[in-house]
mmCIF file of N, CA and C in Angstrom:
data_model
loop_
_atom_site.group_PDB
_atom_site.id
_atom_site.type_symbol
_atom_site.label_atom_id
_atom_site.label_comp_id
_atom_site.label_asym_id
_atom_site.label_seq_id
_atom_site.Cartn_x
_atom_site.Cartn_y
_atom_site.Cartn_z
ATOM 1 N N MET A 515 -61.393 6.573 -28.946
ATOM 2 C CA MET A 515 -59.653 6.703 -28.163
ATOM 3 C C MET A 515 -59.498 7.743 -28.712
ATOM 4 N N SER A 516 -58.264 7.746 -26.826
ATOM 5 C CA SER A 516 -57.782 9.916 -26.897
ATOM 6 C C SER A 516 -56.153 9.059 -26.470
ATOM 7 N N SER A 517 -55.838 10.149 -27.937
ATOM 8 C CA SER A 517 -54.137 10.186 -27.398
ATOM 9 C C SER A 517 -54.005 11.452 -26.565
ATOM 10 N N LYS A 518 -52.340 11.515 -26.526
ATOM 11 C CA LYS A 518 -52.349 12.854 -26.326
ATOM 12 C C LYS A 518 -50.356 11.977 -26.547
ATOM 13 N N THR A 519 -49.761 13.031 -27.196
ATOM 14 C CA THR A 519 -47.652 13.064 -27.287
ATOM 15 C C THR A 519 -47.708 13.798 -27.413
ATOM 16 N N ASP A 520 -47.552 14.743 -26.825
ATOM 17 C CA ASP A 520 -46.437 15.900 -26.315
ATOM 18 C C ASP A 520 -47.472 16.277 -24.675
ATOM 19 N N ASN A 521 -46.557 16.439 -24.034
ATOM 20 C CA ASN A 521 -46.649 16.977 -22.159
ATOM 21 C C ASN A 521 -45.786 18.252 -22.078
ATOM 22 N N ASN A 522 -46.047 18.553 -20.989
ATOM 23 C CA ASN A 522 -45.123 19.220 -20.265
ATOM 24 C C ASN A 522 -43.359 18.905 -20.199
ATOM 25 N N LEU A 523 -43.425 17.274 -20.869
ATOM 26 C CA LEU A 523 -42.397 16.594 -20.663
ATOM 27 C C LEU A 523 -40.957 16.657 -21.390
ATOM 28 N N GLY A 524 -42.477 16.967 -22.630
ATOM 29 C CA GLY A 524 -41.333 16.160 -24.041
ATOM 30 C C GLY A 524 -42.997 16.478 -25.013
ATOM 31 N N HIS A 525 -41.417 16.393 -26.518
ATOM 32 C CA HIS A 525 -42.553 15.136 -27.707
ATOM 33 C C HIS A 525 -41.625 13.757 -27.797
ATOM 34 N N PHE A 526 -43.234 13.191 -27.542
ATOM 35 C CA PHE A 526 -42.802 11.952 -27.621
ATOM 36 C C PHE A 526 -43.303 10.682 -28.928
ATOM 37 N N GLY A 527 -43.458 12.149 -29.945
ATOM 38 C CA GLY A 527 -43.332 10.914 -31.538
ATOM 39 C C GLY A 527 -44.614 9.996 -32.169
ATOM 40 N N GLU A 528 -44.104 9.597 -33.039
ATOM 41 C CA GLU A 528 -45.575 8.792 -34.027
ATOM 42 C C GLU A 528 -45.207 8.320 -32.717
ATOM 43 N N PHE A 529 -44.134 6.745 -31.804
ATOM 44 C CA PHE A 529 -44.920 5.858 -31.048
ATOM 45 C C PHE A 529 -45.019 6.063 -29.627
ATOM 46 N N GLY A 530 -44.373 6.689 -29.184
ATOM 47 C CA GLY A 530 -44.899 6.930 -27.909
ATOM 48 C C GLY A 530 -46.112 7.640 -26.922
ATOM 49 N N GLY A 531 -46.014 7.892 -25.935
ATOM 50 C CA GLY A 531 -47.475 9.225 -25.201
ATOM 51 C C GLY A 531 -48.740 7.756 -24.695
ATOM 52 N N ILE A 532 -49.870 8.104 -23.992
ATOM 53 C CA ILE A 532 -51.273 8.241 -24.147
ATOM 54 C C ILE A 532 -51.940 7.423 -25.298
ATOM 55 N N TYR A 533 -51.859 6.115 -25.284
ATOM 56 C CA TYR A 533 -53.436 6.359 -26.382
ATOM 57 C C TYR A 533 -53.699 4.682 -25.244
ATOM 58 N N VAL A 534 -54.880 5.225 -25.519
ATOM 59 C CA VAL A 534 -56.158 4.593 -24.617
ATOM 60 C C VAL A 534 -57.073 4.737 -24.094
ATOM 61 N N PRO A 535 -58.452 3.718 -24.372
ATOM 62 C CA PRO A 535 -59.583 4.098 -24.662
ATOM 63 C C PRO A 535 -59.909 5.280 -24.255
ATOM 64 N N ASP A 536 -60.498 6.238 -24.703
ATOM 65 C CA ASP A 536 -62.236 7.042 -23.617
ATOM 66 C C ASP A 536 -61.923 6.758 -22.031
ATOM 67 N N THR A 537 -62.663 5.707 -21.661
ATOM 68 C CA THR A 537 -63.299 5.285 -20.746
ATOM 69 C C THR A 537 -62.005 5.200 -20.104
ATOM 70 N N LEU A 538 -61.315 4.656 -20.286
ATOM 71 C CA LEU A 538 -59.651 5.183 -19.162
ATOM 72 C C LEU A 538 -59.009 6.621 -18.738
ATOM 73 N N MET A 539 -59.392 6.762 -19.654
ATOM 74 C CA MET A 539 -58.117 8.532 -19.436
ATOM 75 C C MET A 539 -58.387 9.454 -17.878
ATOM 76 N N THR A 540 -60.426 9.156 -17.963
ATOM 77 C CA THR A 540 -59.833 10.025 -16.176
ATOM 78 C C THR A 540 -59.870 9.132 -15.756
ATOM 79 N N PRO A 541 -60.041 7.813 -15.355
ATOM 80 C CA PRO A 541 -58.963 7.080 -14.390
ATOM 81 C C PRO A 541 -57.447 7.372 -14.324
ATOM 82 N N LEU A 542 -57.062 7.339 -15.427
ATOM 83 C CA LEU A 542 -55.478 6.992 -15.317
ATOM 84 C C LEU A 542 -55.063 9.061 -15.168
ATOM 85 N N LEU A 543 -56.161 10.126 -15.376
ATOM 86 C CA LEU A 543 -55.545 11.201 -15.208
ATOM 87 C C LEU A 543 -55.226 12.066 -13.544
ATOM 88 N N GLU A 544 -56.232 10.306 -13.372
ATOM 89 C CA GLU A 544 -56.852 10.328 -11.782
ATOM 90 C C GLU A 544 -55.584 10.367 -11.102
ATOM 91 N N VAL A 545 -55.059 8.853 -11.456
ATOM 92 C CA VAL A 545 -53.831 8.529 -10.944
ATOM 93 C C VAL A 545 -52.469 9.633 -10.301
ATOM 94 N N ALA A 546 -52.837 9.901 -12.687
ATOM 95 C CA ALA A 546 -51.581 10.367 -12.376
ATOM 96 C C ALA A 546 -51.392 12.405 -11.016
ATOM 97 N N GLU A 547 -52.278 12.765 -11.294
ATOM 98 C CA GLU A 547 -52.975 13.817 -9.868
ATOM 99 C C GLU A 547 -52.425 13.233 -8.590
ATOM 100 N N ALA A 548 -52.429 12.582 -8.276
ATOM 101 C CA ALA A 548 -52.756 12.239 -7.399
ATOM 102 C C ALA A 548 -51.469 11.464 -7.306
ATOM 103 N N TYR A 549 -50.900 10.664 -7.439
ATOM 104 C CA TYR A 549 -48.944 10.504 -7.989
ATOM 105 C C TYR A 549 -48.314 11.968 -7.338
ATOM 106 N N GLU A 550 -48.531 13.343 -8.847
ATOM 107 C CA GLU A 550 -47.671 13.935 -8.274
ATOM 108 C C GLU A 550 -48.342 15.233 -6.978
ATOM 109 N N GLU A 551 -49.204 14.097 -6.920
ATOM 110 C CA GLU A 551 -49.350 15.023 -5.373
ATOM 111 C C GLU A 551 -48.962 14.657 -4.283
ATOM 112 N N ALA A 552 -48.965 13.181 -4.356
ATOM 113 C CA ALA A 552 -48.165 12.320 -3.048
ATOM 114 C C ALA A 552 -46.632 11.956 -3.084
ATOM 115 N N ARG A 553 -45.819 12.315 -4.362
ATOM 116 C CA ARG A 553 -44.232 12.218 -4.909
ATOM 117 C C ARG A 553 -44.530 13.464 -4.197
ATOM 118 N N GLN A 554 -45.080 14.703 -3.809
ATOM 119 C CA GLN A 554 -43.768 16.277 -2.807
ATOM 120 C C GLN A 554 -44.738 16.427 -1.547
ATOM 121 N N ASP A 555 -45.604 14.568 -1.000
ATOM 122 C CA ASP A 555 -46.134 15.118 0.643
ATOM 123 C C ASP A 555 -44.752 14.670 1.023
ATOM 124 N N PRO A 556 -44.641 15.383 1.535
ATOM 125 C CA PRO A 556 -43.547 14.662 3.249
ATOM 126 C C PRO A 556 -43.742 13.096 4.000
ATOM 127 N N ASP A 557 -44.959 13.216 4.168
ATOM 128 C CA ASP A 557 -46.190 12.691 4.923
ATOM 129 C C ASP A 557 -45.794 10.914 4.220
ATOM 130 N N PHE A 558 -46.475 11.135 3.297
ATOM 131 C CA PHE A 558 -46.255 9.819 2.080
ATOM 132 C C PHE A 558 -45.438 8.950 2.315
ATOM 133 N N GLN A 559 -44.231 10.209 1.326
ATOM 134 C CA GLN A 559 -42.774 9.751 0.804
ATOM 135 C C GLN A 559 -42.266 8.866 2.002
ATOM 136 N N GLN A 560 -42.415 9.691 3.797
ATOM 137 C CA GLN A 560 -42.085 8.486 5.392
ATOM 138 C C GLN A 560 -42.510 7.445 5.505
ATOM 139 N N GLU A 561 -44.557 7.536 5.030
ATOM 140 C CA GLU A 561 -44.827 6.229 5.052
ATOM 141 C C GLU A 561 -44.643 5.165 3.907
ATOM 142 N N LEU A 562 -44.306 5.751 2.603
ATOM 143 C CA LEU A 562 -43.701 4.247 1.967
ATOM 144 C C LEU A 562 -41.943 4.034 2.425
ATOM 145 N N SER A 563 -41.421 4.657 2.190
ATOM 146 C CA SER A 563 -39.717 4.530 2.948
ATOM 147 C C SER A 563 -40.127 3.637 4.312
ATOM 148 N N TYR A 564 -40.995 3.965 5.431
ATOM 149 C CA TYR A 564 -41.160 3.268 6.303
ATOM 150 C C TYR A 564 -41.834 1.386 6.024
ATOM 151 N N TYR A 565 -42.631 0.850 5.223
ATOM 152 C CA TYR A 565 -42.979 0.415 4.530
ATOM 153 C C TYR A 565 -41.867 -0.170 3.817
ATOM 154 N N LEU A 566 -41.580 -0.190 2.917
ATOM 155 C CA LEU A 566 -39.823 -0.596 2.115
ATOM 156 C C LEU A 566 -38.447 -0.636 2.959
ATOM 157 N N ARG A 567 -38.692 -0.508 4.185
ATOM 158 C CA ARG A 567 -38.109 -0.392 4.880
ATOM 159 C C ARG A 567 -38.625 -1.264 5.919
ATOM 160 N N GLU A 568 -39.024 -1.120 7.051
ATOM 161 C CA GLU A 568 -40.450 -2.804 7.688
ATOM 162 C C GLU A 568 -40.671 -3.087 7.400
ATOM 163 N N TYR A 569 -41.306 -3.429 6.238
ATOM 164 C CA TYR A 569 -42.682 -4.279 6.051
ATOM 165 C C TYR A 569 -40.838 -5.714 4.232
ATOM 166 N N VAL A 570 -41.106 -4.392 3.611
ATOM 167 C CA VAL A 570 -40.539 -5.268 2.582
ATOM 168 C C VAL A 570 -39.005 -6.310 3.057
ATOM 169 N N GLY A 571 -38.219 -5.496 3.529
ATOM 170 C CA GLY A 571 -36.792 -5.756 3.932
ATOM 171 C C GLY A 571 -36.194 -5.182 3.417
ATOM 172 N N ARG A 572 -36.364 -3.490 2.723
ATOM 173 C CA ARG A 572 -34.835 -3.199 2.208
ATOM 174 C C ARG A 572 -34.652 -1.727 2.592
ATOM 175 N N PRO A 573 -33.239 -1.735 2.693
ATOM 176 C CA PRO A 573 -32.525 -1.716 1.343
ATOM 177 C C PRO A 573 -31.940 -3.765 1.511
ATOM 178 N N THR A 574 -32.446 -4.469 0.544
ATOM 179 C CA THR A 574 -31.680 -5.213 0.757
ATOM 180 C C THR A 574 -30.304 -5.601 0.054
ATOM 181 N N PRO A 575 -29.678 -6.451 0.523
ATOM 182 C CA PRO A 575 -27.779 -6.979 0.877
ATOM 183 C C PRO A 575 -27.597 -7.257 -1.180
ATOM 184 N N LEU A 576 -26.176 -6.886 -1.082
ATOM 185 C CA LEU A 576 -25.886 -7.255 -1.824
ATOM 186 C C LEU A 576 -24.338 -8.525 -1.857
ATOM 187 N N THR A 577 -24.345 -9.529 -3.344
ATOM 188 C CA THR A 577 -23.901 -10.447 -2.408
ATOM 189 C C THR A 577 -22.185 -11.316 -3.218
ATOM 190 N N TYR A 578 -21.314 -10.602 -3.114
ATOM 191 C CA TYR A 578 -19.769 -10.964 -3.365
ATOM 192 C C TYR A 578 -19.971 -12.427 -4.105
ATOM 193 N N CYS A 579 -20.100 -12.152 -5.289
ATOM 194 C CA CYS A 579 -19.830 -13.452 -6.028
ATOM 195 C C CYS A 579 -18.347 -13.473 -6.404
ATOM 196 N N PRO A 580 -16.897 -14.600 -5.547
ATOM 197 C CA PRO A 580 -16.044 -14.756 -6.182
ATOM 198 C C PRO A 580 -15.912 -15.546 -7.064
ATOM 199 N N ARG A 581 -16.771 -17.065 -7.311
ATOM 200 C CA ARG A 581 -16.706 -17.823 -8.382
ATOM 201 C C ARG A 581 -16.678 -16.444 -9.631
ATOM 202 N N LEU A 582 -17.583 -16.247 -9.235
ATOM 203 C CA LEU A 582 -18.100 -15.738 -10.876
ATOM 204 C C LEU A 582 -17.285 -14.095 -11.407
ATOM 205 N N SER A 583 -16.934 -13.673 -9.826
ATOM 206 C CA SER A 583 -16.028 -12.904 -10.294
ATOM 207 C C SER A 583 -14.528 -13.368 -10.326
ATOM 208 N N GLU A 584 -14.188 -14.005 -10.532
ATOM 209 C CA GLU A 584 -12.856 -14.496 -11.206
ATOM 210 C C GLU A 584 -13.346 -15.467 -12.641
ATOM 211 N N ALA A 585 -14.978 -15.932 -13.028
ATOM 212 C CA ALA A 585 -14.834 -16.520 -14.203
ATOM 213 C C ALA A 585 -14.098 -14.862 -15.473
ATOM 214 N N CYS A 586 -15.045 -13.541 -14.561
ATOM 215 C CA CYS A 586 -14.849 -12.535 -15.152
ATOM 216 C C CYS A 586 -13.634 -12.004 -15.493
ATOM 217 N N GLY A 587 -12.587 -12.537 -14.666
ATOM 218 C CA GLY A 587 -11.256 -11.843 -14.534
ATOM 219 C C GLY A 587 -10.925 -10.736 -14.311
ATOM 220 N N LYS A 588 -11.404 -9.698 -14.054
ATOM 221 C CA LYS A 588 -11.178 -8.318 -12.659
ATOM 222 C C LYS A 588 -11.776 -7.474 -12.546
ATOM 223 N N ALA A 589 -12.786 -7.706 -12.870
ATOM 224 C CA ALA A 589 -14.291 -7.096 -12.016
ATOM 225 C C ALA A 589 -14.267 -8.349 -10.928
ATOM 226 N N ARG A 590 -15.238 -7.515 -9.944
ATOM 227 C CA ARG A 590 -16.098 -7.968 -8.585
ATOM 228 C C ARG A 590 -17.386 -8.022 -9.192
ATOM 229 N N MET A 591 -17.950 -9.385 -8.434
ATOM 230 C CA MET A 591 -19.344 -9.151 -8.827
ATOM 231 C C MET A 591 -20.530 -9.627 -7.688
ATOM 232 N N TYR A 592 -21.086 -9.300 -7.915
ATOM 233 C CA TYR A 592 -22.151 -9.246 -7.058
ATOM 234 C C TYR A 592 -23.778 -9.231 -7.354
ATOM 235 N N LEU A 593 -24.848 -9.381 -6.627
ATOM 236 C CA LEU A 593 -26.529 -9.993 -6.661
ATOM 237 C C LEU A 593 -26.222 -9.248 -5.939
ATOM 238 N N LYS A 594 -27.321 -8.233 -6.731
ATOM 239 C CA LYS A 594 -27.966 -8.029 -5.145
ATOM 240 C C LYS A 594 -29.431 -8.832 -5.172
ATOM 241 N N ARG A 595 -29.967 -9.375 -3.655
ATOM 242 C CA ARG A 595 -30.333 -9.899 -3.203
ATOM 243 C C ARG A 595 -31.959 -9.961 -2.868
ATOM 244 N N GLU A 596 -32.894 -9.136 -3.691
ATOM 245 C CA GLU A 596 -34.200 -8.621 -3.652
ATOM 246 C C GLU A 596 -35.133 -9.966 -4.163
ATOM 247 N N ASP A 597 -34.749 -11.451 -4.034
ATOM 248 C CA ASP A 597 -34.946 -12.488 -3.646
ATOM 249 C C ASP A 597 -35.510 -12.857 -2.264
ATOM 250 N N LEU A 598 -34.552 -11.486 -2.068
ATOM 251 C CA LEU A 598 -35.044 -11.597 0.185
ATOM 252 C C LEU A 598 -35.593 -10.675 -0.304
ATOM 253 N N ALA A 599 -36.083 -9.924 -0.783
ATOM 254 C CA ALA A 599 -37.620 -8.736 -0.884
ATOM 255 C C ALA A 599 -38.960 -9.893 -0.084
ATOM 256 N N HIS A 600 -39.624 -9.167 0.562
ATOM 257 C CA HIS A 600 -41.268 -10.004 1.536
ATOM 258 C C HIS A 600 -42.032 -10.422 0.239
ATOM 259 N N THR A 601 -42.665 -11.594 0.090
ATOM 260 C CA THR A 601 -43.143 -12.791 -1.494
ATOM 261 C C THR A 601 -41.796 -12.528 -2.168
ATOM 262 N N GLY A 602 -40.581 -12.713 -1.925
ATOM 263 C CA GLY A 602 -39.352 -13.328 -2.741
ATOM 264 C C GLY A 602 -38.826 -12.395 -4.156
ATOM 265 N N SER A 603 -39.390 -10.910 -4.393
ATOM 266 C CA SER A 603 -38.794 -10.546 -5.461
ATOM 267 C C SER A 603 -38.752 -9.327 -5.454
ATOM 268 N N HIS A 604 -38.342 -9.013 -6.601
ATOM 269 C CA HIS A 604 -38.675 -7.173 -6.516
ATOM 270 C C HIS A 604 -40.179 -6.454 -6.525
ATOM 271 N N LYS A 605 -40.889 -6.713 -7.084
ATOM 272 C CA LYS A 605 -42.151 -7.396 -6.992
ATOM 273 C C LYS A 605 -43.029 -6.207 -6.566
ATOM 274 N N ILE A 606 -42.128 -6.275 -5.559
ATOM 275 C CA ILE A 606 -43.820 -5.553 -3.674
ATOM 276 C C ILE A 606 -43.188 -4.376 -3.709
ATOM 277 N N ASN A 607 -41.620 -3.851 -3.722
ATOM 278 C CA ASN A 607 -41.234 -2.588 -3.992
ATOM 279 C C ASN A 607 -42.087 -1.804 -4.550
ATOM 280 N N ASN A 608 -42.339 -1.984 -6.411
ATOM 281 C CA ASN A 608 -43.807 -1.372 -6.850
ATOM 282 C C ASN A 608 -45.486 -1.178 -6.134
ATOM 283 N N CYS A 609 -45.608 -2.777 -5.773
ATOM 284 C CA CYS A 609 -47.074 -3.271 -5.570
ATOM 285 C C CYS A 609 -47.199 -1.884 -4.592
ATOM 286 N N ILE A 610 -46.265 -1.444 -3.274
ATOM 287 C CA ILE A 610 -46.278 -0.922 -1.948
ATOM 288 C C ILE A 610 -46.636 0.445 -2.906
ATOM 289 N N GLY A 611 -46.295 1.012 -3.040
ATOM 290 C CA GLY A 611 -45.963 2.407 -3.912
ATOM 291 C C GLY A 611 -47.440 2.541 -4.636
ATOM 292 N N GLN A 612 -47.862 1.786 -4.810
ATOM 293 C CA GLN A 612 -49.121 1.781 -5.558
ATOM 294 C C GLN A 612 -49.908 1.429 -5.008
ATOM 295 N N GLY A 613 -49.905 0.085 -3.560
ATOM 296 C CA GLY A 613 -51.517 0.046 -2.769
ATOM 297 C C GLY A 613 -51.660 1.831 -1.654
ATOM 298 N N LEU A 614 -50.037 1.762 -1.784
ATOM 299 C CA LEU A 614 -50.687 3.473 -0.780
ATOM 300 C C LEU A 614 -51.092 4.704 -1.379
ATOM 301 N N LEU A 615 -50.324 4.900 -2.889
ATOM 302 C CA LEU A 615 -51.703 6.142 -3.634
ATOM 303 C C LEU A 615 -52.747 5.450 -3.299
ATOM 304 N N ALA A 616 -52.864 3.966 -3.452
ATOM 305 C CA ALA A 616 -54.774 4.107 -3.748
ATOM 306 C C ALA A 616 -56.045 4.777 -2.868
ATOM 307 N N LYS A 617 -54.907 3.663 -1.824
ATOM 308 C CA LYS A 617 -55.774 3.966 -0.424
ATOM 309 C C LYS A 617 -55.531 5.653 -0.008
ATOM 310 N N ARG A 618 -54.436 6.538 -0.589
ATOM 311 C CA ARG A 618 -54.462 7.558 0.013
ATOM 312 C C ARG A 618 -55.532 8.324 -1.210
ATOM 313 N N MET A 619 -56.333 7.668 -2.725
ATOM 314 C CA MET A 619 -57.329 8.492 -3.537
ATOM 315 C C MET A 619 -58.567 7.575 -2.963
ATOM 316 N N GLY A 620 -58.535 6.638 -1.880
ATOM 317 C CA GLY A 620 -59.525 6.577 -1.023
ATOM 318 C C GLY A 620 -60.147 4.796 -2.180
ATOM 319 N N ARG A 621 -59.274 4.522 -2.490
ATOM 320 C CA ARG A 621 -60.135 2.704 -3.209
ATOM 321 C C ARG A 621 -59.924 1.974 -2.386
ATOM 322 N N LYS A 622 -61.125 1.407 -2.181
ATOM 323 C CA LYS A 622 -60.789 0.162 -1.339
ATOM 324 C C LYS A 622 -60.940 -1.593 -1.829
ATOM 325 N N LYS A 623 -59.878 -1.183 -2.886
ATOM 326 C CA LYS A 623 -59.939 -2.397 -3.683
ATOM 327 C C LYS A 623 -58.692 -1.974 -4.859
ATOM 328 N N VAL A 624 -58.429 -3.338 -5.135
ATOM 329 C CA VAL A 624 -57.357 -3.725 -6.370
ATOM 330 C C VAL A 624 -57.442 -4.698 -6.803
ATOM 331 N N MET A 625 -56.838 -4.327 -8.219
ATOM 332 C CA MET A 625 -57.109 -5.386 -9.004
ATOM 333 C C MET A 625 -55.054 -5.796 -9.651
ATOM 334 N N ALA A 626 -55.953 -6.802 -10.320
ATOM 335 C CA ALA A 626 -54.046 -7.096 -10.609
ATOM 336 C C ALA A 626 -53.644 -8.407 -11.842
ATOM 337 N N GLU A 627 -53.864 -8.140 -13.155
ATOM 338 C CA GLU A 627 -53.581 -9.106 -13.324
ATOM 339 C C GLU A 627 -51.926 -10.157 -13.523
ATOM 340 N N THR A 628 -51.605 -11.662 -13.345
ATOM 341 C CA THR A 628 -50.158 -11.959 -13.232
ATOM 342 C C THR A 628 -50.482 -12.989 -14.072
ATOM 343 N N GLY A 629 -48.286 -13.071 -14.595
ATOM 344 C CA GLY A 629 -48.227 -14.265 -15.524
ATOM 345 C C GLY A 629 -48.279 -16.158 -15.048
ATOM 346 N N ALA A 630 -46.686 -15.506 -14.277
ATOM 347 C CA ALA A 630 -46.204 -16.706 -13.455
ATOM 348 C C ALA A 630 -46.896 -16.253 -12.072
ATOM 349 N N GLY A 631 -47.313 -15.147 -11.696
ATOM 350 C CA GLY A 631 -47.483 -14.921 -10.591
ATOM 351 C C GLY A 631 -47.132 -13.870 -9.395
ATOM 352 N N GLN A 632 -45.498 -13.902 -9.260
ATOM 353 C CA GLN A 632 -45.612 -12.953 -8.829
ATOM 354 C C GLN A 632 -45.759 -11.852 -8.194
ATOM 355 N N HIS A 633 -46.380 -11.485 -9.169
ATOM 356 C CA HIS A 633 -46.813 -10.263 -8.938
ATOM 357 C C HIS A 633 -48.427 -9.675 -8.836
ATOM 358 N N GLY A 634 -48.673 -11.146 -9.274
ATOM 359 C CA GLY A 634 -50.309 -11.499 -8.347
ATOM 360 C C GLY A 634 -49.613 -11.224 -6.735
ATOM 361 N N VAL A 635 -49.265 -12.297 -6.252
ATOM 362 C CA VAL A 635 -48.470 -12.118 -5.221
ATOM 363 C C VAL A 635 -48.727 -10.756 -4.108
ATOM 364 N N ALA A 636 -47.439 -10.373 -5.221
ATOM 365 C CA ALA A 636 -47.055 -9.272 -4.056
ATOM 366 C C ALA A 636 -48.204 -7.794 -3.910
ATOM 367 N N VAL A 637 -48.774 -8.275 -4.941
ATOM 368 C CA VAL A 637 -50.187 -7.014 -4.958
ATOM 369 C C VAL A 637 -51.717 -7.587 -3.356
ATOM 370 N N ALA A 638 -51.576 -8.914 -3.307
ATOM 371 C CA ALA A 638 -52.687 -9.541 -2.939
ATOM 372 C C ALA A 638 -51.791 -9.367 -1.342
ATOM 373 N N THR A 639 -50.195 -9.082 -1.770
ATOM 374 C CA THR A 639 -49.486 -8.886 0.234
ATOM 375 C C THR A 639 -49.648 -7.408 0.014
ATOM 376 N N VAL A 640 -49.962 -6.264 -0.454
ATOM 377 C CA VAL A 640 -49.817 -5.469 -0.238
ATOM 378 C C VAL A 640 -51.143 -5.426 0.124
ATOM 379 N N ALA A 641 -52.319 -5.953 -0.595
ATOM 380 C CA ALA A 641 -54.025 -5.890 0.085
ATOM 381 C C ALA A 641 -54.344 -6.103 1.553
ATOM 382 N N ALA A 642 -53.948 -7.681 1.732
ATOM 383 C CA ALA A 642 -53.311 -7.114 2.916
ATOM 384 C C ALA A 642 -53.010 -6.525 3.693
ATOM 385 N N LEU A 643 -51.737 -6.135 4.205
ATOM 386 C CA LEU A 643 -51.610 -5.849 4.337
ATOM 387 C C LEU A 643 -52.391 -4.306 4.797
ATOM 388 N N LEU A 644 -52.755 -3.361 4.136
ATOM 389 C CA LEU A 644 -53.848 -2.027 4.402
ATOM 390 C C LEU A 644 -54.898 -2.465 4.453
ATOM 391 N N GLY A 645 -55.488 -3.452 3.979
ATOM 392 C CA GLY A 645 -57.187 -3.468 5.081
ATOM 393 C C GLY A 645 -57.885 -3.265 3.549
ATOM 394 N N MET A 646 -57.352 -3.425 1.897
ATOM 395 C CA MET A 646 -57.851 -4.015 0.930
ATOM 396 C C MET A 646 -58.874 -4.367 0.443
ATOM 397 N N GLU A 647 -59.663 -4.708 -0.338
ATOM 398 C CA GLU A 647 -60.319 -6.134 -1.081
ATOM 399 C C GLU A 647 -58.540 -6.314 -2.227
ATOM 400 N N CYS A 648 -58.987 -7.428 -2.867
ATOM 401 C CA CYS A 648 -58.237 -8.030 -3.995
ATOM 402 C C CYS A 648 -58.392 -9.228 -4.323
ATOM 403 N N ASP A 649 -58.542 -8.258 -6.393
ATOM 404 C CA ASP A 649 -59.111 -9.307 -6.791
ATOM 405 C C ASP A 649 -57.654 -9.467 -7.677
ATOM 406 N N VAL A 650 -56.811 -10.727 -7.685
ATOM 407 C CA VAL A 650 -55.693 -11.194 -8.822
ATOM 408 C C VAL A 650 -56.675 -12.035 -10.463
ATOM 409 N N TYR A 651 -55.443 -12.177 -10.934
ATOM 410 C CA TYR A 651 -56.693 -12.532 -12.706
ATOM 411 C C TYR A 651 -54.849 -13.293 -13.022
ATOM 412 N N MET A 652 -55.570 -14.135 -13.695
ATOM 413 C CA MET A 652 -53.971 -14.923 -14.583
ATOM 414 C C MET A 652 -55.102 -15.461 -15.977
ATOM 415 N N GLY A 653 -54.094 -15.686 -16.581
ATOM 416 C CA GLY A 653 -54.341 -15.573 -17.820
ATOM 417 C C GLY A 653 -54.258 -17.580 -18.083
ATOM 418 N N GLU A 654 -55.554 -18.219 -19.145
ATOM 419 C CA GLU A 654 -55.318 -19.641 -18.438
ATOM 420 C C GLU A 654 -53.746 -20.304 -19.241
ATOM 421 N N GLU A 655 -53.283 -20.114 -20.307
ATOM 422 C CA GLU A 655 -52.256 -20.238 -20.631
ATOM 423 C C GLU A 655 -50.812 -20.274 -19.814
ATOM 424 N N ASP A 656 -50.998 -18.940 -19.178
ATOM 425 C CA ASP A 656 -50.050 -18.579 -17.453
ATOM 426 C C ASP A 656 -50.220 -19.398 -16.621
ATOM 427 N N THR A 657 -50.766 -20.171 -16.347
ATOM 428 C CA THR A 657 -51.518 -21.744 -15.189
ATOM 429 C C THR A 657 -50.970 -22.563 -15.337
#
């Protein structure tokens, strides 16, 4: 088991940092390196923004809730309508970025675990969009 609690971002103490099996350290470091490169690449950021806007439907609207506002007194209450994003939840926001990063890294297949199913739907949707294979796993107790 490898562990790392200090890096250039700070010291994470006894209960923070990275604790993973040695077999996962190399791929995790590859993802971290690819992310740092992509984060600073204007072309990657432009592509991510395009998909978030044109495919996901961001920014999602705010809906004013007058009755909830009235019940709360002077507060004006709004709902951020992530349910209006493609696939019906916020999950796809992260999956778009991860899918683009995986494709940039030359990966042909993505895998996901899902509980209630929303994450699995989002990962599968992005995989289909990007022409990637996809496996989604769901625990027997989650079905």
